[in-house]
């Protein structure tokens, strides 16, 4: 009889664990870019204008051994865009990092992104396709636009 209670308890525990492994709620896209950048700033700039985004061909490769990882998520319930900095080999070389969102209506918003791993910045997204790009300035004096992603 004791084995039945143990078996039931084990099955319940497994069901709880399995339920925790499923989930949704956000669309998650992670991209590791071979570049590095970070910035700690508190300003936000919003510009309204007809903007043409640069083609992905204008992305710049970070120096060897200076890779950075950025992930972009769009919240399905309110269309917010969350950009996370996940660190990378070049994290210590970053002097500043900015994230720019170009919305489908042509408005542009730029915010700083801290170079500490786990830092994030949130933007209000539009109902259309928005484009996110990340730029990093390194201690070598150069600035690199190393990441771009369109979010439908």
JSON list of C-alpha atoms in Angstrom, two decimals:
[
{"chain": "A", "resi": 1, "resn": "UNK", "atom": "CA", "xyz": [0.00, 0.00, 0.00]},
{"chain": "A", "resi": 2, "resn": "UNK", "atom": "CA", "xyz": [2.88, 2.37, 0.78]},
{"chain": "A", "resi": 3, "resn": "UNK", "atom": "CA", "xyz": [4.23, 1.80, -2.72]},
{"chain": "A", "resi": 4, "resn": "UNK", "atom": "CA", "xyz": [0.96, 3.03, -4.24]},
{"chain": "A", "resi": 5, "resn": "UNK", "atom": "CA", "xyz": [1.24, 6.36, -2.39]},
{"chain": "A", "resi": 6, "resn": "UNK", "atom": "CA", "xyz": [4.86, 6.66, -3.42]},
{"chain": "A", "resi": 7, "resn": "UNK", "atom": "CA", "xyz": [4.00, 5.89, -7.06]},
{"chain": "A", "resi": 8, "resn": "UNK", "atom": "CA", "xyz": [1.15, 8.42, -7.10]},
{"chain": "A", "resi": 9, "resn": "UNK", "atom": "CA", "xyz": [3.35, 11.08, -5.49]},
{"chain": "A", "resi": 10, "resn": "UNK", "atom": "CA", "xyz": [6.08, 10.41, -8.04]},
{"chain": "A", "resi": 11, "resn": "UNK", "atom": "CA", "xyz": [3.62, 10.66, -10.95]},
{"chain": "A", "resi": 12, "resn": "UNK", "atom": "CA", "xyz": [2.22, 13.94, -9.61]},
{"chain": "A", "resi": 13, "resn": "UNK", "atom": "CA", "xyz": [5.73, 15.35, -9.23]},
{"chain": "A", "resi": 14, "resn": "UNK", "atom": "CA", "xyz": [6.60, 14.35, -12.80]},
{"chain": "A", "resi": 15, "resn": "UNK", "atom": "CA", "xyz": [3.39, 15.92, -14.11]},
{"chain": "A", "resi": 16, "resn": "UNK", "atom": "CA", "xyz": [4.18, 19.19, -12.32]},
{"chain": "A", "resi": 17, "resn": "UNK", "atom": "CA", "xyz": [7.71, 19.20, -13.73]},
{"chain": "A", "resi": 18, "resn": "UNK", "atom": "CA", "xyz": [6.47, 18.46, -17.24]},
{"chain": "A", "resi": 19, "resn": "UNK", "atom": "CA", "xyz": [3.89, 21.26, -17.02]},
{"chain": "A", "resi": 20, "resn": "UNK", "atom": "CA", "xyz": [6.63, 23.70, -16.04]},
{"chain": "A", "resi": 21, "resn": "UNK", "atom": "CA", "xyz": [8.64, 22.78, -19.13]},
{"chain": "A", "resi": 22, "resn": "UNK", "atom": "CA", "xyz": [5.88, 23.77, -21.51]},
{"chain": "A", "resi": 23, "resn": "UNK", "atom": "CA", "xyz": [4.88, 27.30, -22.00]},
{"chain": "A", "resi": 24, "resn": "UNK", "atom": "CA", "xyz": [4.44, 30.07, -24.38]},
{"chain": "A", "resi": 25, "resn": "UNK", "atom": "CA", "xyz": [3.56, 33.64, -23.96]},
{"chain": "A", "resi": 26, "resn": "UNK", "atom": "CA", "xyz": [6.46, 35.23, -25.79]},
{"chain": "A", "resi": 27, "resn": "UNK", "atom": "CA", "xyz": [8.00, 34.80, -29.15]},
{"chain": "A", "resi": 28, "resn": "UNK", "atom": "CA", "xyz": [11.69, 34.31, -28.43]},
{"chain": "A", "resi": 29, "resn": "UNK", "atom": "CA", "xyz": [14.42, 34.76, -30.97]},
{"chain": "A", "resi": 30, "resn": "UNK", "atom": "CA", "xyz": [18.02, 34.54, -29.84]},
{"chain": "A", "resi": 31, "resn": "UNK", "atom": "CA", "xyz": [20.84, 35.61, -32.08]},
{"chain": "A", "resi": 32, "resn": "UNK", "atom": "CA", "xyz": [24.49, 35.43, -31.24]},
{"chain": "A", "resi": 33, "resn": "UNK", "atom": "CA", "xyz": [26.44, 38.01, -33.17]},
{"chain": "A", "resi": 34, "resn": "UNK", "atom": "CA", "xyz": [30.21, 37.82, -33.56]},
{"chain": "A", "resi": 35, "resn": "UNK", "atom": "CA", "xyz": [30.69, 41.27, -32.05]},
{"chain": "A", "resi": 36, "resn": "UNK", "atom": "CA", "xyz": [30.86, 43.09, -28.73]},
{"chain": "A", "resi": 37, "resn": "UNK", "atom": "CA", "xyz": [29.28, 46.22, -27.34]},
{"chain": "A", "resi": 38, "resn": "UNK", "atom": "CA", "xyz": [27.76, 47.75, -24.23]},
{"chain": "A", "resi": 39, "resn": "UNK", "atom": "CA", "xyz": [26.65, 51.08, -22.88]},
{"chain": "A", "resi": 40, "resn": "UNK", "atom": "CA", "xyz": [25.30, 52.55, -19.73]},
{"chain": "A", "resi": 41, "resn": "UNK", "atom": "CA", "xyz": [23.20, 55.57, -20.49]},
{"chain": "A", "resi": 42, "resn": "UNK", "atom": "CA", "xyz": [19.92, 56.90, -19.23]},
{"chain": "A", "resi": 43, "resn": "UNK", "atom": "CA", "xyz": [18.69, 58.95, -22.20]},
{"chain": "A", "resi": 44, "resn": "UNK", "atom": "CA", "xyz": [16.03, 58.01, -24.69]},
{"chain": "A", "resi": 45, "resn": "UNK", "atom": "CA", "xyz": [15.60, 59.66, -28.05]},
{"chain": "A", "resi": 46, "resn": "UNK", "atom": "CA", "xyz": [12.41, 59.41, -30.07]},
{"chain": "A", "resi": 47, "resn": "UNK", "atom": "CA", "xyz": [12.29, 60.74, -33.61]},
{"chain": "A", "resi": 48, "resn": "UNK", "atom": "CA", "xyz": [9.33, 60.77, -35.95]},
{"chain": "A", "resi": 49, "resn": "UNK", "atom": "CA", "xyz": [10.24, 60.77, -39.61]},
{"chain": "A", "resi": 50, "resn": "UNK", "atom": "CA", "xyz": [10.13, 58.67, -42.70]},
{"chain": "A", "resi": 51, "resn": "UNK", "atom": "CA", "xyz": [13.08, 56.39, -42.12]},
{"chain": "A", "resi": 52, "resn": "UNK", "atom": "CA", "xyz": [14.77, 53.93, -44.41]},
{"chain": "A", "resi": 53, "resn": "UNK", "atom": "CA", "xyz": [16.54, 51.17, -42.54]},
{"chain": "A", "resi": 54, "resn": "UNK", "atom": "CA", "xyz": [19.95, 50.03, -43.63]},
{"chain": "A", "resi": 55, "resn": "UNK", "atom": "CA", "xyz": [20.13, 46.72, -45.41]},
{"chain": "A", "resi": 56, "resn": "UNK", "atom": "CA", "xyz": [21.52, 43.76, -43.46]},
{"chain": "A", "resi": 57, "resn": "UNK", "atom": "CA", "xyz": [24.54, 43.96, -45.77]},
{"chain": "A", "resi": 58, "resn": "UNK", "atom": "CA", "xyz": [25.64, 47.05, -43.81]},
{"chain": "A", "resi": 59, "resn": "UNK", "atom": "CA", "xyz": [26.12, 45.01, -40.66]},
{"chain": "A", "resi": 60, "resn": "UNK", "atom": "CA", "xyz": [29.69, 45.06, -39.44]},
{"chain": "A", "resi": 61, "resn": "UNK", "atom": "CA", "xyz": [31.64, 42.15, -38.06]},
{"chain": "A", "resi": 62, "resn": "UNK", "atom": "CA", "xyz": [33.15, 42.64, -34.64]},
{"chain": "A", "resi": 63, "resn": "UNK", "atom": "CA", "xyz": [36.87, 41.97, -34.23]},
{"chain": "A", "resi": 64, "resn": "UNK", "atom": "CA", "xyz": [37.90, 38.35, -33.67]},
{"chain": "A", "resi": 65, "resn": "UNK", "atom": "CA", "xyz": [37.33, 37.26, -30.09]},
{"chain": "A", "resi": 66, "resn": "UNK", "atom": "CA", "xyz": [34.97, 40.19, -29.41]},
{"chain": "A", "resi": 67, "resn": "UNK", "atom": "CA", "xyz": [31.63, 38.43, -29.98]},
{"chain": "A", "resi": 68, "resn": "UNK", "atom": "CA", "xyz": [28.43, 39.61, -28.30]},
{"chain": "A", "resi": 69, "resn": "UNK", "atom": "CA", "xyz": [25.06, 37.93, -27.80]},
{"chain": "A", "resi": 70, "resn": "UNK", "atom": "CA", "xyz": [21.72, 39.73, -28.05]},
{"chain": "A", "resi": 71, "resn": "UNK", "atom": "CA", "xyz": [18.21, 38.26, -27.92]},
{"chain": "A", "resi": 72, "resn": "UNK", "atom": "CA", "xyz": [15.02, 39.95, -29.08]},
{"chain": "A", "resi": 73, "resn": "UNK", "atom": "CA", "xyz": [11.50, 39.00, -27.95]},
{"chain": "A", "resi": 74, "resn": "UNK", "atom": "CA", "xyz": [8.12, 40.43, -28.95]},
{"chain": "A", "resi": 75, "resn": "UNK", "atom": "CA", "xyz": [5.37, 40.12, -26.36]},
{"chain": "A", "resi": 76, "resn": "UNK", "atom": "CA", "xyz": [2.26, 38.75, -28.11]},
{"chain": "A", "resi": 77, "resn": "UNK", "atom": "CA", "xyz": [-0.28, 40.41, -25.81]},
{"chain": "A", "resi": 78, "resn": "UNK", "atom": "CA", "xyz": [0.94, 44.03, -26.09]},
{"chain": "A", "resi": 79, "resn": "UNK", "atom": "CA", "xyz": [3.51, 43.94, -28.95]},
{"chain": "A", "resi": 80, "resn": "UNK", "atom": "CA", "xyz": [6.29, 45.24, -26.67]},
{"chain": "A", "resi": 81, "resn": "UNK", "atom": "CA", "xyz": [9.82, 44.49, -27.88]},
{"chain": "A", "resi": 82, "resn": "UNK", "atom": "CA", "xyz": [12.33, 43.32, -25.25]},
{"chain": "A", "resi": 83, "resn": "UNK", "atom": "CA", "xyz": [16.03, 43.33, -26.14]},
{"chain": "A", "resi": 84, "resn": "UNK", "atom": "CA", "xyz": [18.38, 41.41, -23.81]},
{"chain": "A", "resi": 85, "resn": "UNK", "atom": "CA", "xyz": [22.16, 41.57, -23.69]},
{"chain": "A", "resi": 86, "resn": "UNK", "atom": "CA", "xyz": [23.50, 38.09, -22.95]},
{"chain": "A", "resi": 87, "resn": "UNK", "atom": "CA", "xyz": [27.22, 38.91, -22.71]},
{"chain": "A", "resi": 88, "resn": "UNK", "atom": "CA", "xyz": [29.92, 37.47, -24.91]},
{"chain": "A", "resi": 89, "resn": "UNK", "atom": "CA", "xyz": [33.69, 37.36, -25.25]},
{"chain": "A", "resi": 90, "resn": "UNK", "atom": "CA", "xyz": [33.84, 41.07, -26.13]},
{"chain": "A", "resi": 91, "resn": "UNK", "atom": "CA", "xyz": [31.74, 42.24, -23.20]},
{"chain": "A", "resi": 92, "resn": "UNK", "atom": "CA", "xyz": [34.71, 43.80, -21.41]},
{"chain": "A", "resi": 93, "resn": "UNK", "atom": "CA", "xyz": [35.63, 45.84, -24.50]},
{"chain": "A", "resi": 94, "resn": "UNK", "atom": "CA", "xyz": [32.27, 47.60, -24.79]},
{"chain": "A", "resi": 95, "resn": "UNK", "atom": "CA", "xyz": [32.22, 51.30, -23.93]},
{"chain": "A", "resi": 96, "resn": "UNK", "atom": "CA", "xyz": [28.64, 51.97, -25.10]},
{"chain": "A", "resi": 97, "resn": "UNK", "atom": "CA", "xyz": [25.77, 50.13, -26.72]},
{"chain": "A", "resi": 98, "resn": "UNK", "atom": "CA", "xyz": [22.51, 51.42, -28.21]},
{"chain": "A", "resi": 99, "resn": "UNK", "atom": "CA", "xyz": [19.38, 49.73, -29.50]},
{"chain": "A", "resi": 100, "resn": "UNK", "atom": "CA", "xyz": [17.28, 51.34, -32.23]},
{"chain": "A", "resi": 101, "resn": "UNK", "atom": "CA", "xyz": [13.76, 50.30, -33.20]},
{"chain": "A", "resi": 102, "resn": "UNK", "atom": "CA", "xyz": [12.27, 51.46, -36.49]},
{"chain": "A", "resi": 103, "resn": "UNK", "atom": "CA", "xyz": [8.52, 50.88, -36.37]},
{"chain": "A", "resi": 104, "resn": "UNK", "atom": "CA", "xyz": [6.30, 50.12, -39.33]},
{"chain": "A", "resi": 105, "resn": "UNK", "atom": "CA", "xyz": [4.88, 53.67, -39.18]},
{"chain": "A", "resi": 106, "resn": "UNK", "atom": "CA", "xyz": [8.38, 55.12, -39.69]},
{"chain": "A", "resi": 107, "resn": "UNK", "atom": "CA", "xyz": [8.99, 56.31, -36.12]},
{"chain": "A", "resi": 108, "resn": "UNK", "atom": "CA", "xyz": [12.41, 55.61, -34.67]},
{"chain": "A", "resi": 109, "resn": "UNK", "atom": "CA", "xyz": [13.33, 55.17, -31.01]},
{"chain": "A", "resi": 110, "resn": "UNK", "atom": "CA", "xyz": [16.85, 54.70, -29.62]},
{"chain": "A", "resi": 111, "resn": "UNK", "atom": "CA", "xyz": [17.75, 53.64, -26.08]},
{"chain": "A", "resi": 112, "resn": "UNK", "atom": "CA", "xyz": [21.05, 52.75, -24.40]},
{"chain": "A", "resi": 113, "resn": "UNK", "atom": "CA", "xyz": [21.71, 49.14, -23.40]},
{"chain": "A", "resi": 114, "resn": "UNK", "atom": "CA", "xyz": [23.98, 48.41, -20.45]},
{"chain": "A", "resi": 115, "resn": "UNK", "atom": "CA", "xyz": [26.96, 46.15, -21.14]},
{"chain": "A", "resi": 116, "resn": "UNK", "atom": "CA", "xyz": [26.31, 43.94, -18.11]},
{"chain": "A", "resi": 117, "resn": "UNK", "atom": "CA", "xyz": [25.06, 40.48, -18.99]},
{"chain": "A", "resi": 118, "resn": "UNK", "atom": "CA", "xyz": [21.32, 40.24, -18.35]},
{"chain": "A", "resi": 119, "resn": "UNK", "atom": "CA", "xyz": [20.63, 43.91, -19.10]},
{"chain": "A", "resi": 120, "resn": "UNK", "atom": "CA", "xyz": [17.48, 44.60, -21.06]},
{"chain": "A", "resi": 121, "resn": "UNK", "atom": "CA", "xyz": [15.60, 47.44, -22.67]},
{"chain": "A", "resi": 122, "resn": "UNK", "atom": "CA", "xyz": [11.90, 47.51, -23.66]},
{"chain": "A", "resi": 123, "resn": "UNK", "atom": "CA", "xyz": [10.23, 49.36, -26.53]},
{"chain": "A", "resi": 124, "resn": "UNK", "atom": "CA", "xyz": [6.58, 49.77, -27.51]},
{"chain": "A", "resi": 125, "resn": "UNK", "atom": "CA", "xyz": [6.12, 47.87, -30.75]},
{"chain": "A", "resi": 126, "resn": "UNK", "atom": "CA", "xyz": [3.71, 48.60, -33.58]},
{"chain": "A", "resi": 127, "resn": "UNK", "atom": "CA", "xyz": [1.06, 46.37, -35.09]},
{"chain": "A", "resi": 128, "resn": "UNK", "atom": "CA", "xyz": [3.23, 45.96, -38.20]},
{"chain": "A", "resi": 129, "resn": "UNK", "atom": "CA", "xyz": [6.78, 44.78, -38.81]},
{"chain": "A", "resi": 130, "resn": "UNK", "atom": "CA", "xyz": [9.38, 46.52, -36.62]},
{"chain": "A", "resi": 131, "resn": "UNK", "atom": "CA", "xyz": [13.15, 46.39, -37.13]},
{"chain": "A", "resi": 132, "resn": "UNK", "atom": "CA", "xyz": [15.60, 46.22, -34.22]},
{"chain": "A", "resi": 133, "resn": "UNK", "atom": "CA", "xyz": [19.30, 47.04, -34.62]},
{"chain": "A", "resi": 134, "resn": "UNK", "atom": "CA", "xyz": [22.10, 47.10, -32.04]},
{"chain": "A", "resi": 135, "resn": "UNK", "atom": "CA", "xyz": [25.25, 49.22, -32.23]},
{"chain": "A", "resi": 136, "resn": "UNK", "atom": "CA", "xyz": [28.29, 48.86, -29.96]},
{"chain": "A", "resi": 137, "resn": "UNK", "atom": "CA", "xyz": [31.27, 51.12, -29.37]},
{"chain": "A", "resi": 138, "resn": "UNK", "atom": "CA", "xyz": [34.42, 49.31, -28.30]},
{"chain": "A", "resi": 139, "resn": "UNK", "atom": "CA", "xyz": [37.53, 50.44, -26.47]},
{"chain": "A", "resi": 140, "resn": "UNK", "atom": "CA", "xyz": [39.43, 50.28, -29.79]},
{"chain": "A", "resi": 141, "resn": "UNK", "atom": "CA", "xyz": [37.62, 53.51, -30.75]},
{"chain": "A", "resi": 142, "resn": "UNK", "atom": "CA", "xyz": [35.38, 51.94, -33.39]},
{"chain": "A", "resi": 143, "resn": "UNK", "atom": "CA", "xyz": [31.60, 51.63, -33.46]},
{"chain": "A", "resi": 144, "resn": "UNK", "atom": "CA", "xyz": [29.96, 48.53, -34.96]},
{"chain": "A", "resi": 145, "resn": "UNK", "atom": "CA", "xyz": [26.37, 48.00, -36.08]},
{"chain": "A", "resi": 146, "resn": "UNK", "atom": "CA", "xyz": [26.44, 44.26, -35.47]},
{"chain": "A", "resi": 147, "resn": "UNK", "atom": "CA", "xyz": [22.83, 43.13, -35.14]},
{"chain": "A", "resi": 148, "resn": "UNK", "atom": "CA", "xyz": [19.56, 43.65, -37.02]},
{"chain": "A", "resi": 149, "resn": "UNK", "atom": "CA", "xyz": [16.31, 41.72, -36.92]},
{"chain": "A", "resi": 150, "resn": "UNK", "atom": "CA", "xyz": [12.83, 42.35, -38.30]},
{"chain": "A", "resi": 151, "resn": "UNK", "atom": "CA", "xyz": [9.90, 41.37, -36.11]},
{"chain": "A", "resi": 152, "resn": "UNK", "atom": "CA", "xyz": [6.59, 40.72, -37.87]}
]
